[in-house]
mmCIF file of C-alpha atoms and ligand atoms in Angstrom:
data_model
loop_
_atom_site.group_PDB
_atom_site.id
_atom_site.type_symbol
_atom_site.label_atom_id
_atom_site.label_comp_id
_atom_site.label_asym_id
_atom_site.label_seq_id
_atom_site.Cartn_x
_atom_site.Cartn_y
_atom_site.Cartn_z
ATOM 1 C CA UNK A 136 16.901 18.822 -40.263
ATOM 2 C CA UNK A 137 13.218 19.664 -38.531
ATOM 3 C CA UNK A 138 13.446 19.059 -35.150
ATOM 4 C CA UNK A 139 11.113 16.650 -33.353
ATOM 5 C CA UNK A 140 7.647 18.265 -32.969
ATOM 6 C CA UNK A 141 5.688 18.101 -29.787
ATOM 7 C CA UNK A 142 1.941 19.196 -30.697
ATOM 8 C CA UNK A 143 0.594 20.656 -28.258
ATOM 9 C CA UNK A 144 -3.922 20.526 -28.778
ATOM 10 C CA UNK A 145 -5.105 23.850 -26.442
ATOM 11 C CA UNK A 146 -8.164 23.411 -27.086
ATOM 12 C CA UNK A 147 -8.354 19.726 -25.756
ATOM 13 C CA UNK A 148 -6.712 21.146 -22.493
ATOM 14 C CA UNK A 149 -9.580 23.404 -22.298
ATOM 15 C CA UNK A 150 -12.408 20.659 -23.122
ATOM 16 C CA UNK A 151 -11.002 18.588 -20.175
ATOM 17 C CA UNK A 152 -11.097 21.894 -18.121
ATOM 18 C CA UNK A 153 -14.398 21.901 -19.050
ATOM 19 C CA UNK A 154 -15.252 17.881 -18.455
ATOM 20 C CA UNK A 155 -13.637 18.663 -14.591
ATOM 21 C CA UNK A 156 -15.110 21.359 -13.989
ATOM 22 C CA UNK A 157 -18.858 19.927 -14.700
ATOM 23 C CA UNK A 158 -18.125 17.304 -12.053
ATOM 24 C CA UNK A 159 -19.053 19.207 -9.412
ATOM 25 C CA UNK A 160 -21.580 21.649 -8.731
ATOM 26 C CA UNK A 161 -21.854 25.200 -10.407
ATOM 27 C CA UNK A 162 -21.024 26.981 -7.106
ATOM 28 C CA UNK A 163 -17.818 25.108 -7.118
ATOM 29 C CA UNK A 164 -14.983 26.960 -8.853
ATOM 30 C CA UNK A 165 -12.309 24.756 -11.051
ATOM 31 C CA UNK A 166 -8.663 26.100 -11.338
ATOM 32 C CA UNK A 167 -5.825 24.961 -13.076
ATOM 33 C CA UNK A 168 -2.402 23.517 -11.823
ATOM 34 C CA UNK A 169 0.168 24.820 -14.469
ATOM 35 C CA UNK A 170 3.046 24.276 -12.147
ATOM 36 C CA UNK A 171 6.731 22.980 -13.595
ATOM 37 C CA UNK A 172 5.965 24.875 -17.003
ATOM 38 C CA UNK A 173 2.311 23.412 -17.383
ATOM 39 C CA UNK A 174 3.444 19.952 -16.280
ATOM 40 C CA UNK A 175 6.101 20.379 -19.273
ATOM 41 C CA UNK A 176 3.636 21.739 -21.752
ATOM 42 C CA UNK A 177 4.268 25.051 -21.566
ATOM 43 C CA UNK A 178 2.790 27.321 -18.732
ATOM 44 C CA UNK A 179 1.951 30.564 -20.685
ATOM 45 C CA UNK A 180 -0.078 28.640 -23.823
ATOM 46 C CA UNK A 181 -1.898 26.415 -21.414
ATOM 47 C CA UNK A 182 -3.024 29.295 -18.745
ATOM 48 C CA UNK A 183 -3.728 32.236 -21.455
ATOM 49 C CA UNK A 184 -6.022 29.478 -22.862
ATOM 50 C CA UNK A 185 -7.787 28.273 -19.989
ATOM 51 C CA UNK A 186 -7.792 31.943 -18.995
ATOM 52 C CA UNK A 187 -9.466 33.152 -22.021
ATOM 53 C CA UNK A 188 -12.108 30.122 -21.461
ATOM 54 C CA UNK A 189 -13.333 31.187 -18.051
ATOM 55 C CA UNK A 190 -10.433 29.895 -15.239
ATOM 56 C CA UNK A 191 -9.759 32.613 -12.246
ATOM 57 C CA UNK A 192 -6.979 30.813 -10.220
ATOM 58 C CA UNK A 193 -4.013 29.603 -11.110
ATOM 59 C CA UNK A 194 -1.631 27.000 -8.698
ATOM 60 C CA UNK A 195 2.737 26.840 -9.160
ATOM 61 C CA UNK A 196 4.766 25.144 -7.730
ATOM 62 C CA UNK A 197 7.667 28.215 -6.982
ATOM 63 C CA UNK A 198 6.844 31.724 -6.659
ATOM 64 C CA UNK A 199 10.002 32.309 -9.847
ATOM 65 C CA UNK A 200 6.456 30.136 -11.683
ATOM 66 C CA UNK A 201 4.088 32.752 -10.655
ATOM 67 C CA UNK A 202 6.245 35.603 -12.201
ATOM 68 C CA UNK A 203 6.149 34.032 -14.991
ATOM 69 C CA UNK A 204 2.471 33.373 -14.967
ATOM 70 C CA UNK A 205 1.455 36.779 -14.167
ATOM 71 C CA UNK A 206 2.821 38.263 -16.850
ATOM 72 C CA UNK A 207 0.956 35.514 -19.365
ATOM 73 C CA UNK A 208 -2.055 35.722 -17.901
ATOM 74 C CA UNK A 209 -2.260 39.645 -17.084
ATOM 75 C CA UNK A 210 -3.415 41.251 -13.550
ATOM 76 C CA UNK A 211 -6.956 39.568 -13.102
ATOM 77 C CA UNK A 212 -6.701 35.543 -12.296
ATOM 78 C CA UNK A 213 -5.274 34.728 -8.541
ATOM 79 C CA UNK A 214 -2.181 32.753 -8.427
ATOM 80 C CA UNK A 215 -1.537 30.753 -5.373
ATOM 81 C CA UNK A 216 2.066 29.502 -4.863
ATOM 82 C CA UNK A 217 2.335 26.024 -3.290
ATOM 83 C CA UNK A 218 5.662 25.918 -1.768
ATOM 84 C CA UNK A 219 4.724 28.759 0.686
ATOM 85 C CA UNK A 220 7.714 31.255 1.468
ATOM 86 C CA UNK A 221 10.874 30.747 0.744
ATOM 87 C CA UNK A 222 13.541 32.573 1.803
ATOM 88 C CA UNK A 223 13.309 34.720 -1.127
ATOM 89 C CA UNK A 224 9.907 34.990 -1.891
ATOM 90 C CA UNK A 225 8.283 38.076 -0.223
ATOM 91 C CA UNK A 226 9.572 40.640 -2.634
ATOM 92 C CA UNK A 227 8.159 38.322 -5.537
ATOM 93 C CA UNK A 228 5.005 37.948 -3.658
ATOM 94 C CA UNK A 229 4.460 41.382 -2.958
ATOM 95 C CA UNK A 230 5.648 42.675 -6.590
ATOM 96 C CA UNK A 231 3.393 40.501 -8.761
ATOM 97 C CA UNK A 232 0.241 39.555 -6.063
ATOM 98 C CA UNK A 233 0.961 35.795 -5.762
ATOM 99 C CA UNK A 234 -1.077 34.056 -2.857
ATOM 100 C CA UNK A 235 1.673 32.104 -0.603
ATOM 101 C CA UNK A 236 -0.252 28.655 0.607
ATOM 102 C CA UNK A 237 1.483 29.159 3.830
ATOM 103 C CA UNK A 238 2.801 25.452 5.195
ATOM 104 C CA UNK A 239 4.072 26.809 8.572
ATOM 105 C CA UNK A 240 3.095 28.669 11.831
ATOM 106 C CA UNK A 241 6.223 30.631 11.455
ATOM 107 C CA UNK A 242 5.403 31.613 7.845
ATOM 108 C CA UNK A 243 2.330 32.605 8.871
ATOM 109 C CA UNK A 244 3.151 35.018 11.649
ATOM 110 C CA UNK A 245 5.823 35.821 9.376
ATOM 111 C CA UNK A 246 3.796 36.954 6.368
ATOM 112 C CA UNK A 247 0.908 38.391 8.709
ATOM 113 C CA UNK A 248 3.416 40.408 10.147
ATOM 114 C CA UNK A 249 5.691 41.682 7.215
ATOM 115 C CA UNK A 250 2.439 42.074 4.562
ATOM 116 C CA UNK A 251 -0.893 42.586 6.790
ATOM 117 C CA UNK A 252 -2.467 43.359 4.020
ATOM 118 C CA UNK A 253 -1.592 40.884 1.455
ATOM 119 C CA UNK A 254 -4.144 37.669 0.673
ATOM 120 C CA UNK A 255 -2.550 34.309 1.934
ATOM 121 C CA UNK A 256 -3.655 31.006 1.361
ATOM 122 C CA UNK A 257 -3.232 28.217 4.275
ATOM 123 C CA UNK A 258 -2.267 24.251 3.420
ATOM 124 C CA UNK A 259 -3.006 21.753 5.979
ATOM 125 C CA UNK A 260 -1.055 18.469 6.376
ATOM 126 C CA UNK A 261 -3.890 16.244 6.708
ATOM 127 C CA UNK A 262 -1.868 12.577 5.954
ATOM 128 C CA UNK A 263 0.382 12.905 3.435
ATOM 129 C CA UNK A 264 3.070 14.129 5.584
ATOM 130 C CA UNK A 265 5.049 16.174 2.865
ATOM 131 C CA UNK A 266 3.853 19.991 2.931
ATOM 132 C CA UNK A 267 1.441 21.621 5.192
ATOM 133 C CA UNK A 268 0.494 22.473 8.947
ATOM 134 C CA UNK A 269 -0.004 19.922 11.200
ATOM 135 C CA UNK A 270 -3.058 19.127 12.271
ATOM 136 C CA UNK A 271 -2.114 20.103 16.048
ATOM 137 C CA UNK A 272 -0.201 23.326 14.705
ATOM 138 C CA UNK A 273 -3.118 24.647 12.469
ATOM 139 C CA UNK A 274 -5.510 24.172 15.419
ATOM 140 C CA UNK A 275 -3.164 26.531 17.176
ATOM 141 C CA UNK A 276 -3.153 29.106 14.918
ATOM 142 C CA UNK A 277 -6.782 28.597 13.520
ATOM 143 C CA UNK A 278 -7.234 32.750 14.488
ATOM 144 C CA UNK A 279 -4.961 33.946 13.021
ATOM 145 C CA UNK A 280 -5.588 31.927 9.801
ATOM 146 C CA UNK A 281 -9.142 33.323 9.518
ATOM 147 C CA UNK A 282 -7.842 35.767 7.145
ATOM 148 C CA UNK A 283 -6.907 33.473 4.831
ATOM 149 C CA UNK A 284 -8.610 33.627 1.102
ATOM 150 C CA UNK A 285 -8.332 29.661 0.613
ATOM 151 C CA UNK A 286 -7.330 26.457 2.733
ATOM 152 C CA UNK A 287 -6.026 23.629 1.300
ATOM 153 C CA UNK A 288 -4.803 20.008 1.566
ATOM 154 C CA UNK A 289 -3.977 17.361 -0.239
ATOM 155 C CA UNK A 290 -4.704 14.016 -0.600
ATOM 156 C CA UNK A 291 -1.943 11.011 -0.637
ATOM 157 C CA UNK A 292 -4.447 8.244 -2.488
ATOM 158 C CA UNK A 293 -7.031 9.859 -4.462
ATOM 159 C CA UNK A 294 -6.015 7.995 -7.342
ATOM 160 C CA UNK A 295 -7.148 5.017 -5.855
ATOM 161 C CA UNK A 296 -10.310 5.974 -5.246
ATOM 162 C CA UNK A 297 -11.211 2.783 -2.027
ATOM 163 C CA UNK A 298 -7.836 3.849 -0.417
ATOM 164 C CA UNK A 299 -8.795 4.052 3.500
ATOM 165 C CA UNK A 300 -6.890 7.120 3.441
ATOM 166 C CA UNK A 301 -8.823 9.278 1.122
ATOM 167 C CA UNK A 302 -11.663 9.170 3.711
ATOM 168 C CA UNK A 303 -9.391 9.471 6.810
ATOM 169 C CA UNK A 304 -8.124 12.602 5.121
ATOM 170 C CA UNK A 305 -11.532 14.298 4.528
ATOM 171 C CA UNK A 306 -12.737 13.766 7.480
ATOM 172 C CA UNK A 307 -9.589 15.634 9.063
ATOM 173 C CA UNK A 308 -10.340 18.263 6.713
ATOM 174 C CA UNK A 309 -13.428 18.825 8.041
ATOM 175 C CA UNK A 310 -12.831 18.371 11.632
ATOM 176 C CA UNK A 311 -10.331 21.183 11.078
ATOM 177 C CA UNK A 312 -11.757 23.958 9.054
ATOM 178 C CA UNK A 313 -15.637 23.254 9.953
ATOM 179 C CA UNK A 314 -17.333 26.822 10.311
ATOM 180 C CA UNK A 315 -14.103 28.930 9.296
ATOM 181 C CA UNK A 316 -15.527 31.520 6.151
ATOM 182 C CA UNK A 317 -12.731 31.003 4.663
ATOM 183 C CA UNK A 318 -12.859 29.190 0.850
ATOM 184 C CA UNK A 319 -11.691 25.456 0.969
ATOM 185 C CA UNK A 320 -10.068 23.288 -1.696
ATOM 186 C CA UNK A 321 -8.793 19.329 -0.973
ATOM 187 C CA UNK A 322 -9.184 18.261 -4.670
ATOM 188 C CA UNK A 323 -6.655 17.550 -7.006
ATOM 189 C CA UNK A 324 -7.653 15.466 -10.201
ATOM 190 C CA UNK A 325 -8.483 12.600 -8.340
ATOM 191 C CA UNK A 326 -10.116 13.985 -5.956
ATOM 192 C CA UNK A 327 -12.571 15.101 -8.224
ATOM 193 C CA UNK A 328 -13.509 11.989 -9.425
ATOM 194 C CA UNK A 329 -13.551 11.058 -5.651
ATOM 195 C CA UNK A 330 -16.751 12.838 -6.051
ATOM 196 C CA UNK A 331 -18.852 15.825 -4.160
ATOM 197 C CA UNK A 332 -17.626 15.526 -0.632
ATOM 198 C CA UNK A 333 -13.955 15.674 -1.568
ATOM 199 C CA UNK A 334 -15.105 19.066 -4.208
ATOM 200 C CA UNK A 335 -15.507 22.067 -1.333
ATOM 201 C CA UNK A 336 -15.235 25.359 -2.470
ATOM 202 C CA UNK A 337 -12.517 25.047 -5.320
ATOM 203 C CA UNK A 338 -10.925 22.084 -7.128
ATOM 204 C CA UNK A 339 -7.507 22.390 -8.648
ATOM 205 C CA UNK A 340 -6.692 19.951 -11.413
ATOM 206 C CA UNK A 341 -3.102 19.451 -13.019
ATOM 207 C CA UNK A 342 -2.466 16.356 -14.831
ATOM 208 C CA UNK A 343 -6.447 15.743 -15.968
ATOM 209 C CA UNK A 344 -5.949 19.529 -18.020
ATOM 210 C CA UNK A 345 -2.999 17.471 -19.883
ATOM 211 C CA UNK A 346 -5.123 14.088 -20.870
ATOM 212 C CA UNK A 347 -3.278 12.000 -17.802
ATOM 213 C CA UNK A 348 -4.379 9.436 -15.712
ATOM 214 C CA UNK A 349 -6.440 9.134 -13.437
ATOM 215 C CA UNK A 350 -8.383 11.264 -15.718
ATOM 216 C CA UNK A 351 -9.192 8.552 -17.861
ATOM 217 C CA UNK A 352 -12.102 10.216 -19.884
ATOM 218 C CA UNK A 353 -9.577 12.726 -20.868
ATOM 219 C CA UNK A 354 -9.169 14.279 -24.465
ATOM 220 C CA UNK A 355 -5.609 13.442 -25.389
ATOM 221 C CA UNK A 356 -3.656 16.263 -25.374
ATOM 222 C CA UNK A 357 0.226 15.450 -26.923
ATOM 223 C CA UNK A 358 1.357 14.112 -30.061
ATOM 224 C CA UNK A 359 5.087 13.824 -30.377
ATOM 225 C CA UNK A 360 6.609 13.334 -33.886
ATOM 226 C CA UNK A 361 10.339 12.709 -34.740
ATOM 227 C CA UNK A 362 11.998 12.581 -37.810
ATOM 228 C CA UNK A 363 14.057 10.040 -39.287
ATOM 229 C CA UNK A 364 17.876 10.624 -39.916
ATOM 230 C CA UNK A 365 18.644 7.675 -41.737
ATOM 231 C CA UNK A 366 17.109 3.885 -42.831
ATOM 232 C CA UNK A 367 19.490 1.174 -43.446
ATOM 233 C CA UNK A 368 18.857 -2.399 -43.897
ATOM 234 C CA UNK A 369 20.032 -4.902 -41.647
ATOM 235 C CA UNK A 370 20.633 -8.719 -42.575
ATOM 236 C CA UNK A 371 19.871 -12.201 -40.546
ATOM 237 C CA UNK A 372 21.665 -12.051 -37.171
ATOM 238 C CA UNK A 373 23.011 -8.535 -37.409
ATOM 239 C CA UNK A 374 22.320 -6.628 -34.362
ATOM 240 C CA UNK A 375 21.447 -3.267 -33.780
ATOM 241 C CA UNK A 376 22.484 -0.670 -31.088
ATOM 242 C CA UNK A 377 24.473 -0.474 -27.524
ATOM 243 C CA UNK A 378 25.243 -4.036 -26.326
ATOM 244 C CA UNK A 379 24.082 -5.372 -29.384
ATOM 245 C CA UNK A 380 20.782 -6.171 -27.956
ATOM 246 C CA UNK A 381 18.869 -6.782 -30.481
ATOM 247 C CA UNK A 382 19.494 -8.995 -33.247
ATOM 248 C CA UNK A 383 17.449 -9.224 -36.635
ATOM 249 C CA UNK A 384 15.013 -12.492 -37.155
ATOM 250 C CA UNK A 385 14.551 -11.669 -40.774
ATOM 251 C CA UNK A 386 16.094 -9.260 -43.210
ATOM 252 C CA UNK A 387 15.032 -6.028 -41.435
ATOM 253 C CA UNK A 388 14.878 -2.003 -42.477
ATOM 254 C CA UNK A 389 15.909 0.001 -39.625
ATOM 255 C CA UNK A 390 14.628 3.461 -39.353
ATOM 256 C CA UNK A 391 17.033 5.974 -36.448
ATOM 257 C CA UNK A 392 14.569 8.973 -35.207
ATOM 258 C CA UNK A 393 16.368 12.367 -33.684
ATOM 259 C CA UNK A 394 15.445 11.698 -29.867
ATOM 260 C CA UNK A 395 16.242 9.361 -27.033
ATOM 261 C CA UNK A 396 16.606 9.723 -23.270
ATOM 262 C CA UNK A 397 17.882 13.452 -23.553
ATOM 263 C CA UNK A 398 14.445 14.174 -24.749
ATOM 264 C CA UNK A 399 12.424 12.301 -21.877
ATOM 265 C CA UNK A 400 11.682 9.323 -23.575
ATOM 266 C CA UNK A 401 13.659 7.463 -20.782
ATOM 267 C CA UNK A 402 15.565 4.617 -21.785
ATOM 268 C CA UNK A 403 13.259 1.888 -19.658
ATOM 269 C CA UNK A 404 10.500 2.005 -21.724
ATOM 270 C CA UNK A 405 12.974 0.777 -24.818
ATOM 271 C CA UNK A 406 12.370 -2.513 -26.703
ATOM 272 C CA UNK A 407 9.110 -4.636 -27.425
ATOM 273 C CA UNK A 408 6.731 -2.719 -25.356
ATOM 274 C CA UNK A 409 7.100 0.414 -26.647
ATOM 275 C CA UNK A 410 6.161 1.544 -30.404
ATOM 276 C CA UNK A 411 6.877 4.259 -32.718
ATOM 277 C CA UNK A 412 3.827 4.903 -35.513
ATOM 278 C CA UNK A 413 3.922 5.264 -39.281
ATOM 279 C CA UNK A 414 0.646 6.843 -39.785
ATOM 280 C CA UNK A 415 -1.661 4.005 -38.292
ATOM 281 C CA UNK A 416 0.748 1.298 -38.293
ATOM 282 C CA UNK A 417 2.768 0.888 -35.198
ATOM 283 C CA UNK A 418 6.603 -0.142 -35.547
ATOM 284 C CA UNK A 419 8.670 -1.848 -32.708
ATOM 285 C CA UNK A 420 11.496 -0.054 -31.167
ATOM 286 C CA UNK A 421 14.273 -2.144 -31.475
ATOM 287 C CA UNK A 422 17.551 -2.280 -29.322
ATOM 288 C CA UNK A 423 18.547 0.106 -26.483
ATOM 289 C CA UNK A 424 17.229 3.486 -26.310
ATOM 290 C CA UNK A 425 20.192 5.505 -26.826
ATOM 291 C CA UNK A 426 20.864 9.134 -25.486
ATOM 292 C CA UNK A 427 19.448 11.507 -28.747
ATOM 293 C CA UNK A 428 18.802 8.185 -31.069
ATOM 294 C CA UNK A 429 16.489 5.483 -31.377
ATOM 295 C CA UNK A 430 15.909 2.447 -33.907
ATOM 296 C CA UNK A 431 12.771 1.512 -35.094
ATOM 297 C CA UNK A 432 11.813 -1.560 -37.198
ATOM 298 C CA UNK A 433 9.939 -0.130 -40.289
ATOM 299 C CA UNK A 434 10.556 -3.436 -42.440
ATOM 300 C CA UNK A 435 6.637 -3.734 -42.866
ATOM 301 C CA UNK A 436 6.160 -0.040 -43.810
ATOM 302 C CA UNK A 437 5.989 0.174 -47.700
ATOM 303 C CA UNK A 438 7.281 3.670 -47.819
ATOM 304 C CA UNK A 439 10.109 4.636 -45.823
ATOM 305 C CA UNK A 440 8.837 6.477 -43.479
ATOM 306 C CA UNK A 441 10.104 10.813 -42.668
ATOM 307 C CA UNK A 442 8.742 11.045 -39.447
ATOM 308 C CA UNK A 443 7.273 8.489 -36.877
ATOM 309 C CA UNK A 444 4.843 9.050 -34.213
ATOM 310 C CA UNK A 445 6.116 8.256 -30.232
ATOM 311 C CA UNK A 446 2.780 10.017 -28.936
ATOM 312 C CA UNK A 447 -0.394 9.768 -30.252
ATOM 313 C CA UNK A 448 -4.498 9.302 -29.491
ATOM 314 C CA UNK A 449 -3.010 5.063 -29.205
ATOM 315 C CA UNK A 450 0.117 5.513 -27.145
ATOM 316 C CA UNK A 451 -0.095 8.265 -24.541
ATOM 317 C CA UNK A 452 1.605 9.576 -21.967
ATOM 318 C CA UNK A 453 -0.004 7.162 -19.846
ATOM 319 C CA UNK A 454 1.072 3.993 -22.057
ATOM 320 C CA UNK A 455 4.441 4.776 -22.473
ATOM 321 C CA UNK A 456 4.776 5.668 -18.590
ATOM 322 C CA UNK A 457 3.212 1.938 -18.225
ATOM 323 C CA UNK A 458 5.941 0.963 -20.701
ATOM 324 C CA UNK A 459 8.831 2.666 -18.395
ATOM 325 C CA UNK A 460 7.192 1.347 -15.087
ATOM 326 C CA UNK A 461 6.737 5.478 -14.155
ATOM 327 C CA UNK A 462 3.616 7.070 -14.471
ATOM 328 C CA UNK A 463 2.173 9.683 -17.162
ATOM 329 C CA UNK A 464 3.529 13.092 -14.629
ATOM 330 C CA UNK A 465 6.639 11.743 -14.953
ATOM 331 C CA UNK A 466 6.844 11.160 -19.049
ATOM 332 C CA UNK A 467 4.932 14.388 -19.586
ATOM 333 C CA UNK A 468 6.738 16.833 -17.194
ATOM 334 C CA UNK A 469 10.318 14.962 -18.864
ATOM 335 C CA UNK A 470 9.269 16.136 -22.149
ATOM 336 C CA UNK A 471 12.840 17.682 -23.316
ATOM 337 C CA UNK A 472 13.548 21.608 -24.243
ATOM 338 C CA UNK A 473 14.826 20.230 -27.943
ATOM 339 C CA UNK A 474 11.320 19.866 -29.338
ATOM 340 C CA UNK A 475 9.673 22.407 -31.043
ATOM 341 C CA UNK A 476 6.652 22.915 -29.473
ATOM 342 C CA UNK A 477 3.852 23.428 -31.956
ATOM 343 C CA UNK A 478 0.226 24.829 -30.347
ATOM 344 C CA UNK A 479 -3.058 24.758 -32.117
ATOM 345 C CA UNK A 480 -6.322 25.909 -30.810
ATOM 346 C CA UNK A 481 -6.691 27.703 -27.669
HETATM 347 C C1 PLP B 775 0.386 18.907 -8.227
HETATM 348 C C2 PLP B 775 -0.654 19.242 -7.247
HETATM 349 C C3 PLP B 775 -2.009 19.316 -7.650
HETATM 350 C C4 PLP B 775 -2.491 18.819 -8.994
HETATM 351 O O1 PLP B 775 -2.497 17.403 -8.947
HETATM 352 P P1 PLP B 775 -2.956 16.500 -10.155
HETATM 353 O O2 PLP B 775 -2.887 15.115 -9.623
HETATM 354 O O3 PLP B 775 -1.945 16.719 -11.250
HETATM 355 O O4 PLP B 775 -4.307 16.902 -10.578
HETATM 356 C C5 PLP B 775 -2.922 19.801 -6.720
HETATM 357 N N1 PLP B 775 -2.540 20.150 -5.461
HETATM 358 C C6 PLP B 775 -1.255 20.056 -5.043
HETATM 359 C C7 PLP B 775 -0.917 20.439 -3.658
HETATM 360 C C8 PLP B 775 -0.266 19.581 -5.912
HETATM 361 O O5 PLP B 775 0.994 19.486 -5.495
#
């Protein structure tokens, strides 16, 4: 049997590169966020592409992402590492020229001291209270962090773009690194649409590259196609699935596709919200979703159907996050290892 297919559209991650990065002004670089394997869509496809269209820095998550990175995107584009140093990190750093964002006085005397001549990068806790220097700490430090090739932060409510706290943040920001040389970067995607003030020196999109929310412009990205295993009809009052929760109104056809919560579509999103597509004609998902199964009411398709659609241009990432009360990150970086991954453009 063909596995279920995730298509993967390079070039329309590199067309919303493209729609970010004319946002803000030419003199302000846009990089790419390809952390937790390309937010599930595969690191190495996504940053050779953007690479190959014109992107120079690259953000991860772990520095075991930047090793990785490196050796898909070759010796040129910077790679800045979010979580900092970790224990085991210096070798790593120092092997394949990854840029720590340090989030800690101590890591910064630490790295100063052990790799004076390695570029660092400095992130600044400015509100959201998760990863960073305090405000009162970085002021401390602000000499020794002159060295530093980029300082970040980031912001806790850019998605919601009158959020009290998006200002409060910039305005720390600035307080804090006015008239240091060094580059400055507070946007993530929603940042960017915050517009110019929030832009500084360098934006760094993730989930707008991918066709997400809050980029809602966005060129979709995914498609997601499963196959069918097997159709069987299903009389008046029969029910289908775990706890027999669904039972059929009218003599039904049931199709079962090969993928279920395993595979990240997560069981909440499950019946009559949630649809799986015959071409252009959507079919409810009927009963529980089930761990590597789901059922799918294809009575109204004339042709029993091979394959059905769970992501297309209609339902994206972003709908069927809606669907599971989650949001699009959470459906897109959940996208299971079983698929084949299929690329085209890029
Ligand atoms: C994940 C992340 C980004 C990218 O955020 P998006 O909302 O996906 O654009 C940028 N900066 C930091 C610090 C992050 O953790």
């Amino acid at each position: 049997m063909t596995a279920a297919t995730l298509t993967i559209d390079l070039n329309a991650v590199v067309a919303n590169w493209r729609a970010l990065d004319a946002m803000s002004a030419s003199n302000v670089e846009t990089a790419a966020v390809v952390k937790a394997e390309g937010y599930g869509l595969g690191a190495g496809h996504v940053s050779a592409a953007l690479a190959k269209a014109g992107a120079r820095s690259f953000f991860v998550a772990l520095a075991e992402e930047g090793v990785a990175l490196r050796k898909s995107v070759g010796n040129d584009p910077a790679i800045y590492v979010f979580s900092g140093l970790m224990a085991t990190d210096a070798a790593l750093i120092r092997d394949y020229n990854l840029i720590p964002l340090l989030n800690s006085p101590s890591q910064l005397v630490k790295f100063r001291m052990g790799m004076p001549e390695a570029a660092f990068g400095i992130q600044i806790d400015t509100g959201m209270n998760r990863l960073g220097l305090e405000p009162a700490d970085f002021v401390m430090v602000r000499e020794k962090a002159k060295g530093a090739s980029l300082i970040i932060s980031h912001l806790a409510c850019a998605d919601a773009p009158e959020h009290p706290q998006n200002d409060a943040q910039l305005q720390c920001f600035n307080k804090l690194t006015k008239g240091m040389s060094a580059r400055r970067s507070l946007a993530a995607t929603g940042g960017i649409l915050l517009g110019p003030d929030y832009h500084f020196d360098l934006c760094r999109p993730g989930v707008g590259l991918y066709g997400g929310e809050p980029f809602t412009k966005a060129s979709p990205v995914v498609t997601l196609s499963v196959p069918v295993i097997q159709t069987r009809n299903v009389a008046v009052g029969e029910t289908v699935g775990y706890a027999a929760a669904w039972a059929a109104q009218r003599p039904s056809k049931i199709a079962t596709v090969a993928a279920g919560y395993a595979d990240g579509l997560i069981r909440a999103m499950g019946a009559g919200r949630t649809y799986l597509w015959a071409g252009n004609r959507p079919c409810p998902v009927v009963g529980r979703v089930s761990m590597d199964l789901i059922t799918v009411d294809v009575t109204d398709v004339p042709n029993a159907p091979k394959f059905l659609d769970i992501l297309n241009a209609e339902q994206t990432v972003d709908k069927l996050a809606d669907n599971a009360g989650t949001i699009g990150y959470e459906i897109l970086t959940g996208l299971g290892a079983r698929y084949k991954r299929d690329y085209v453009g890029g």
